[in-house]
Short mmCIF file of C-alpha atoms and ligand atoms in Angstrom, two decimals:
data_model
loop_
_atom_site.label_atom_id
_atom_site.label_comp_id
_atom_site.label_asym_id
_atom_site.label_seq_id
_atom_site.Cartn_x
_atom_site.Cartn_y
_atom_site.Cartn_z
CA MET A 118 89.77 114.53 105.35
CA GLY A 119 90.08 113.41 101.75
CA SER A 120 91.12 109.85 102.53
CA GLU A 121 88.79 109.13 105.38
CA VAL A 122 87.26 105.72 104.98
CA THR A 123 83.97 105.05 106.68
CA GLU A 124 82.10 101.96 107.75
CA SER A 125 80.48 101.89 104.31
CA SER A 126 83.64 100.34 102.95
CA VAL A 127 83.25 96.58 102.67
CA ALA A 128 86.99 96.05 102.58
CA SER A 129 88.33 93.95 105.40
CA ALA A 130 91.35 96.13 106.20
CA GLU A 131 90.55 98.90 108.65
CA ALA A 132 91.38 102.53 107.96
CA PRO A 133 93.68 104.22 110.43
CA LYS A 134 91.20 106.03 112.64
CA ALA A 135 93.26 108.95 113.83
CA ALA A 136 95.63 109.72 110.99
CA GLY A 137 97.47 113.01 111.40
CA ALA A 138 96.25 116.04 109.47
CA ALA A 139 99.12 115.92 107.01
CA LEU A 140 98.47 112.28 106.25
CA ALA A 141 94.70 112.46 106.15
CA ALA A 142 94.68 113.62 102.55
CA VAL A 143 96.85 110.81 101.25
CA PRO A 144 94.70 108.08 99.74
CA ARG A 145 95.29 104.58 101.00
CA HIS A 146 94.56 103.03 97.62
CA VAL A 147 95.00 104.66 94.22
CA ALA A 148 93.78 102.93 91.06
CA ILE A 149 94.77 104.17 87.61
CA ILE A 150 93.38 103.56 84.13
CA MET A 151 96.54 104.19 82.13
CA ASP A 152 95.03 105.44 78.89
CA GLY A 153 96.19 107.33 75.81
CA ASN A 154 99.23 105.36 74.68
CA GLY A 155 97.85 104.88 71.18
CA ARG A 156 97.07 108.57 70.74
CA TRP A 157 100.52 109.51 72.05
CA ALA A 158 102.09 107.34 69.33
CA LYS A 159 99.70 108.49 66.62
CA ARG A 160 100.59 112.13 67.22
CA ARG A 161 104.19 111.22 66.56
CA PHE A 162 103.41 109.08 63.51
CA LEU A 163 104.72 106.07 65.41
CA PRO A 164 103.21 102.58 65.70
CA ARG A 165 100.87 102.16 68.69
CA ILE A 166 103.31 99.84 70.44
CA GLU A 167 105.72 102.77 70.80
CA GLY A 168 103.07 104.46 72.92
CA HIS A 169 102.89 101.41 75.15
CA ARG A 170 106.68 101.26 75.34
CA ASN A 171 106.85 104.91 76.39
CA GLY A 172 104.19 104.37 79.04
CA ALA A 173 106.67 102.33 81.08
CA LYS A 174 108.44 105.36 82.53
CA SER A 175 105.12 106.73 83.81
CA VAL A 176 104.52 103.37 85.50
CA ARG A 177 107.90 103.56 87.21
CA MET A 178 107.23 107.15 88.31
CA VAL A 179 103.82 106.41 89.90
CA VAL A 180 105.14 103.29 91.62
CA GLU A 181 108.08 105.17 93.12
CA GLU A 182 105.97 108.16 94.04
CA CYS A 183 103.26 106.09 95.73
CA ARG A 184 105.89 104.24 97.71
CA ARG A 185 107.52 107.52 98.74
CA LEU A 186 104.21 109.09 99.77
CA GLY A 187 103.08 106.07 101.76
CA ILE A 188 100.18 105.13 99.49
CA ARG A 189 99.74 101.54 100.57
CA TYR A 190 97.97 100.11 97.50
CA LEU A 191 98.38 101.00 93.85
CA THR A 192 96.31 99.24 91.19
CA LEU A 193 97.24 99.75 87.55
CA PHE A 194 94.92 98.74 84.72
CA ALA A 195 97.35 97.31 82.19
CA PHE A 196 95.15 95.15 79.95
CA SER A 197 91.39 94.57 79.91
CA THR A 198 89.35 91.54 78.91
CA GLU A 199 88.14 93.67 75.98
CA ASN A 200 91.72 94.49 74.92
CA TRP A 201 92.09 90.86 73.72
CA ARG A 202 90.05 91.95 70.70
CA ARG A 203 92.71 94.44 69.55
CA PRO A 204 94.89 93.63 66.50
CA GLN A 205 97.06 90.60 67.13
CA ASP A 206 100.34 92.42 66.66
CA GLU A 207 99.41 95.01 69.31
CA VAL A 208 98.34 92.30 71.77
CA GLY A 209 101.54 90.35 71.08
CA GLY A 210 103.66 93.48 71.46
CA LEU A 211 102.01 94.29 74.79
CA MET A 212 102.61 90.75 76.06
CA SER A 213 106.32 91.06 75.14
CA LEU A 214 106.51 94.38 76.97
CA PHE A 215 104.92 92.83 80.07
CA VAL A 216 107.51 90.02 80.10
CA GLN A 217 110.35 92.48 79.52
CA HIS A 218 109.33 94.85 82.31
CA LEU A 219 108.40 92.15 84.80
CA GLU A 220 111.87 90.77 84.21
CA SER A 221 113.71 94.09 84.52
CA GLU A 222 111.76 95.68 87.38
CA LEU A 223 111.94 92.85 89.93
CA GLY A 224 115.01 94.46 91.50
CA LEU A 225 113.20 97.77 91.91
CA LEU A 226 110.29 96.01 93.64
CA LEU A 227 112.58 94.19 96.04
CA LYS A 228 114.68 97.27 96.76
CA ASN A 229 111.58 99.28 97.64
CA GLY A 230 109.76 96.61 99.62
CA ILE A 231 106.94 96.32 97.09
CA ARG A 232 104.75 93.26 96.73
CA LEU A 233 103.51 92.56 93.21
CA ARG A 234 100.08 91.00 92.75
CA ALA A 235 98.26 90.17 89.55
CA MET A 236 94.50 90.49 89.21
CA GLY A 237 92.48 89.14 86.32
CA ASP A 238 91.90 86.05 84.20
CA THR A 239 95.56 85.12 83.98
CA SER A 240 94.69 81.78 82.36
CA ARG A 241 94.26 83.65 79.07
CA LEU A 242 97.79 85.09 79.18
CA PRO A 243 100.69 83.51 77.29
CA ALA A 244 102.75 81.16 79.48
CA SER A 245 105.72 83.56 79.37
CA VAL A 246 103.68 86.37 80.99
CA ARG A 247 101.99 84.02 83.45
CA GLU A 248 105.30 82.57 84.57
CA MET A 249 106.95 85.97 84.95
CA LEU A 250 104.00 87.25 86.98
CA ALA A 251 104.10 84.14 89.17
CA ARG A 252 107.86 84.53 89.66
CA ASN A 253 107.54 88.16 90.73
CA GLU A 254 104.57 87.43 92.96
CA GLU A 255 106.49 84.66 94.67
CA ARG A 256 109.73 86.64 95.03
CA THR A 257 107.97 89.70 96.48
CA LYS A 258 105.33 87.96 98.60
CA ASP A 259 106.91 88.99 101.91
CA MET A 260 107.29 92.67 101.00
CA THR A 261 105.17 94.89 103.22
CA GLY A 262 105.93 98.46 102.03
CA MET A 263 103.29 98.61 99.36
CA ASP A 264 101.09 96.37 97.19
CA LEU A 265 101.39 96.97 93.46
CA ILE A 266 98.42 95.32 91.83
CA LEU A 267 98.54 94.75 88.09
CA ALA A 268 95.13 94.32 86.49
CA VAL A 269 95.94 92.21 83.44
CA SER A 270 93.35 90.39 81.36
CA TYR A 271 91.07 92.01 83.91
CA GLY A 272 87.37 92.71 83.55
CA GLY A 273 85.10 93.96 86.33
CA ARG A 274 82.18 91.93 85.01
CA ASP A 275 84.32 88.79 84.84
CA GLU A 276 85.30 89.34 88.45
CA LEU A 277 81.68 89.71 89.57
CA VAL A 278 80.57 86.68 87.55
CA GLN A 279 83.27 84.43 89.03
CA ALA A 280 82.31 85.62 92.53
CA ALA A 281 78.64 84.80 91.82
CA ARG A 282 79.64 81.40 90.48
CA LYS A 283 81.70 80.56 93.58
CA LEU A 284 78.82 81.58 95.84
CA ALA A 285 76.30 79.62 93.78
CA GLU A 286 78.50 76.53 94.00
CA ALA A 287 78.88 76.97 97.75
CA ALA A 288 75.10 77.33 98.05
CA ARG A 289 74.52 74.18 96.00
CA ALA A 290 76.94 72.32 98.26
CA GLY A 291 74.93 73.51 101.24
CA GLU A 292 77.83 75.56 102.62
CA VAL A 293 76.16 78.94 102.16
CA ASP A 294 72.60 80.03 102.88
CA PRO A 295 71.57 82.28 99.92
CA ALA A 296 69.50 84.43 102.30
CA ALA A 297 72.62 85.13 104.34
CA ILE A 298 74.69 86.51 101.44
CA SER A 299 75.67 90.10 102.24
CA GLY A 300 77.78 92.72 100.54
CA GLU A 301 80.59 91.77 102.84
CA SER A 302 80.39 88.03 102.16
CA PHE A 303 80.08 88.70 98.43
CA ALA A 304 83.20 90.89 98.48
CA ARG A 305 85.15 88.03 100.03
CA HIS A 306 84.83 86.23 96.69
CA LEU A 307 86.38 88.99 94.62
CA TYR A 308 89.90 88.45 93.23
CA LEU A 309 91.80 90.20 96.06
CA PRO A 310 89.43 90.31 99.04
CA ASP A 311 92.00 91.67 101.48
CA VAL A 312 92.61 94.84 99.43
CA PRO A 313 90.55 97.87 100.53
CA ASP A 314 88.50 99.71 97.92
CA PRO A 315 90.30 102.47 95.99
CA ASP A 316 89.89 105.95 97.45
CA LEU A 317 90.99 107.63 94.26
CA MET A 318 90.66 106.48 90.66
CA ILE A 319 92.63 108.39 88.06
CA ARG A 320 92.06 108.02 84.33
CA THR A 321 94.39 109.70 81.89
CA SER A 322 93.81 111.03 78.35
CA ASP A 323 90.60 112.87 79.21
CA GLU A 324 88.35 109.82 78.98
CA THR A 325 85.49 109.77 81.47
CA ARG A 326 84.59 106.08 81.33
CA ILE A 327 85.14 103.23 83.77
CA SER A 328 85.68 100.73 80.92
CA ASN A 329 84.95 97.63 83.01
CA PHE A 330 87.53 98.49 85.71
CA LEU A 331 86.86 97.50 89.37
CA LEU A 332 83.07 97.78 89.05
CA TRP A 333 82.41 96.72 92.62
CA GLN A 334 85.36 98.39 94.30
CA LEU A 335 84.92 101.84 92.74
CA ALA A 336 81.51 102.35 94.36
CA TYR A 337 82.76 105.30 96.44
CA ALA A 338 86.06 106.16 94.79
CA GLU A 339 86.75 109.77 93.91
CA ILE A 340 87.33 109.96 90.16
CA VAL A 341 89.92 112.37 88.80
CA VAL A 342 90.37 112.64 85.04
CA SER A 343 93.69 113.89 83.74
CA PRO A 344 93.90 115.36 80.24
CA VAL A 345 97.48 114.08 79.89
CA LEU A 346 98.20 111.02 77.74
CA TRP A 347 99.71 108.21 79.83
CA PRO A 348 103.29 108.35 78.42
CA ASP A 349 103.38 112.07 79.33
CA PHE A 350 101.90 111.58 82.82
CA SER A 351 104.44 113.35 85.02
CA ARG A 352 105.13 113.57 88.73
CA ASP A 353 103.66 117.09 88.72
CA GLU A 354 100.48 115.91 87.05
CA PHE A 355 100.20 113.01 89.50
CA HIS A 356 100.55 115.47 92.38
CA ARG A 357 97.89 117.69 90.82
CA CYS A 358 95.52 114.70 90.77
CA LEU A 359 96.35 113.91 94.41
CA ASN A 360 95.66 117.50 95.34
CA VAL A 361 92.29 117.44 93.58
CA PHE A 362 91.50 114.33 95.62
CA ALA A 363 92.61 116.03 98.84
CA GLY A 364 90.16 118.85 98.14
CA ARG A 365 87.18 116.56 97.61
CA ASN A 366 84.46 116.12 100.17
CA ARG A 367 83.63 112.43 100.54
CA ARG A 368 80.22 111.85 102.07
CA PHE A 369 79.49 108.13 101.49
CA GLY A 370 75.77 108.83 101.27
CA LEU A 371 75.64 110.90 104.46
CA THR A 372 74.92 114.60 104.83
CA GLN A 373 77.66 117.17 105.04
CA GLU A 374 76.75 117.78 108.70
CA GLN A 375 76.98 114.09 109.58
CA VAL A 376 80.40 113.78 107.96
CA HIS A 377 81.81 116.81 109.73
CA GLY A 378 79.96 116.30 112.98
CA ALA A 379 78.48 119.82 112.82
C1 IPE B 586 96.02 102.34 77.12
O1 IPE B 586 96.29 103.05 75.97
C2 IPE B 586 96.76 101.02 77.17
C3 IPE B 586 95.91 99.82 76.94
C4 IPE B 586 94.63 99.83 76.80
C5 IPE B 586 96.59 98.55 76.85
P1 IPE B 586 95.45 102.86 74.64
O2 IPE B 586 96.17 101.85 73.80
O3 IPE B 586 94.05 102.52 74.94
O4 IPE B 586 95.57 104.28 73.99
P2 IPE B 586 94.45 105.06 73.16
O5 IPE B 586 93.22 105.12 73.99
O6 IPE B 586 94.24 104.27 71.91
O7 IPE B 586 95.04 106.40 72.90
C1 IPE B 587 90.95 100.71 79.42
O1 IPE B 587 91.35 101.46 78.32
C2 IPE B 587 91.87 99.55 79.63
C3 IPE B 587 93.25 99.85 80.01
C4 IPE B 587 93.76 101.04 80.21
C5 IPE B 587 94.11 98.72 80.20
P1 IPE B 587 90.71 101.24 76.86
O2 IPE B 587 91.41 102.20 75.98
O3 IPE B 587 90.75 99.81 76.50
O4 IPE B 587 89.19 101.65 77.10
P2 IPE B 587 88.10 102.19 76.06
O5 IPE B 587 88.07 101.22 74.93
O6 IPE B 587 88.53 103.55 75.60
O7 IPE B 587 86.83 102.26 76.83
MG1 MG B 588 92.43 103.71 75.24
#
């Protein structure tokens, strides 16, 4: 019952109520903090950008594997609002890699029926990245196999602040009664309101922080930490994480007896 989603989810999409036993353990939405690229490079006496470059094959693997397993949403944390403060050459190198991969992987997205969506403050990105993201979003907008969400220039606090701002403006305009604001109506002002909350959040490289990722949406996500550095994150390790998730007991604030109807 690992992937069961209860009424406590504020996401608008409904969970399949009677998923078969074999499918019940497959999360509907997996979110990943792809961490450890710098350490991977450092261990090899390589520049940090080589770690980022080598992370690309792990991205391809998880995308293909999620599509194959029927995981409907995959969110990848590629660049945080805090990452803008890294050395300029690393930021520039990452931006070039984004352009390069968005360019080269469009075919893979189309072939596999995957819709690409960006999430974050894209106005801060260089025009080349913004345009490539917009091109891929437009070209894949009718794909229904899976949503691949790239969190770029993304910060959870930024997302909550912009939602609060939109609601405050609507209240000032008399369109919203502040007393009527609910969790559900608040969530409608997040970046991608139609996307259900992640069931499973994986972070690689043994770090146990959230680092400003999906602060609202992770409320009831199962967190699995992998010791593996992102460029070494393999299919086997991904499956291990999925199996850990499948063995978890999600209670959403209820008692064990309530969840299992005992
Ligand atoms: C994650 O790897 C990628 C980004 C944050 C862009 P890091 O670059 O954070 O790698 P470490 O944590 O320094 O090893
Ligand atoms: C989080 O990793 C951001 C991404 C993976 C894109 P960081 O490496 O930036 O996080 P901290 O600094 O270790 O918390
Ligand atoms: Mg890191």
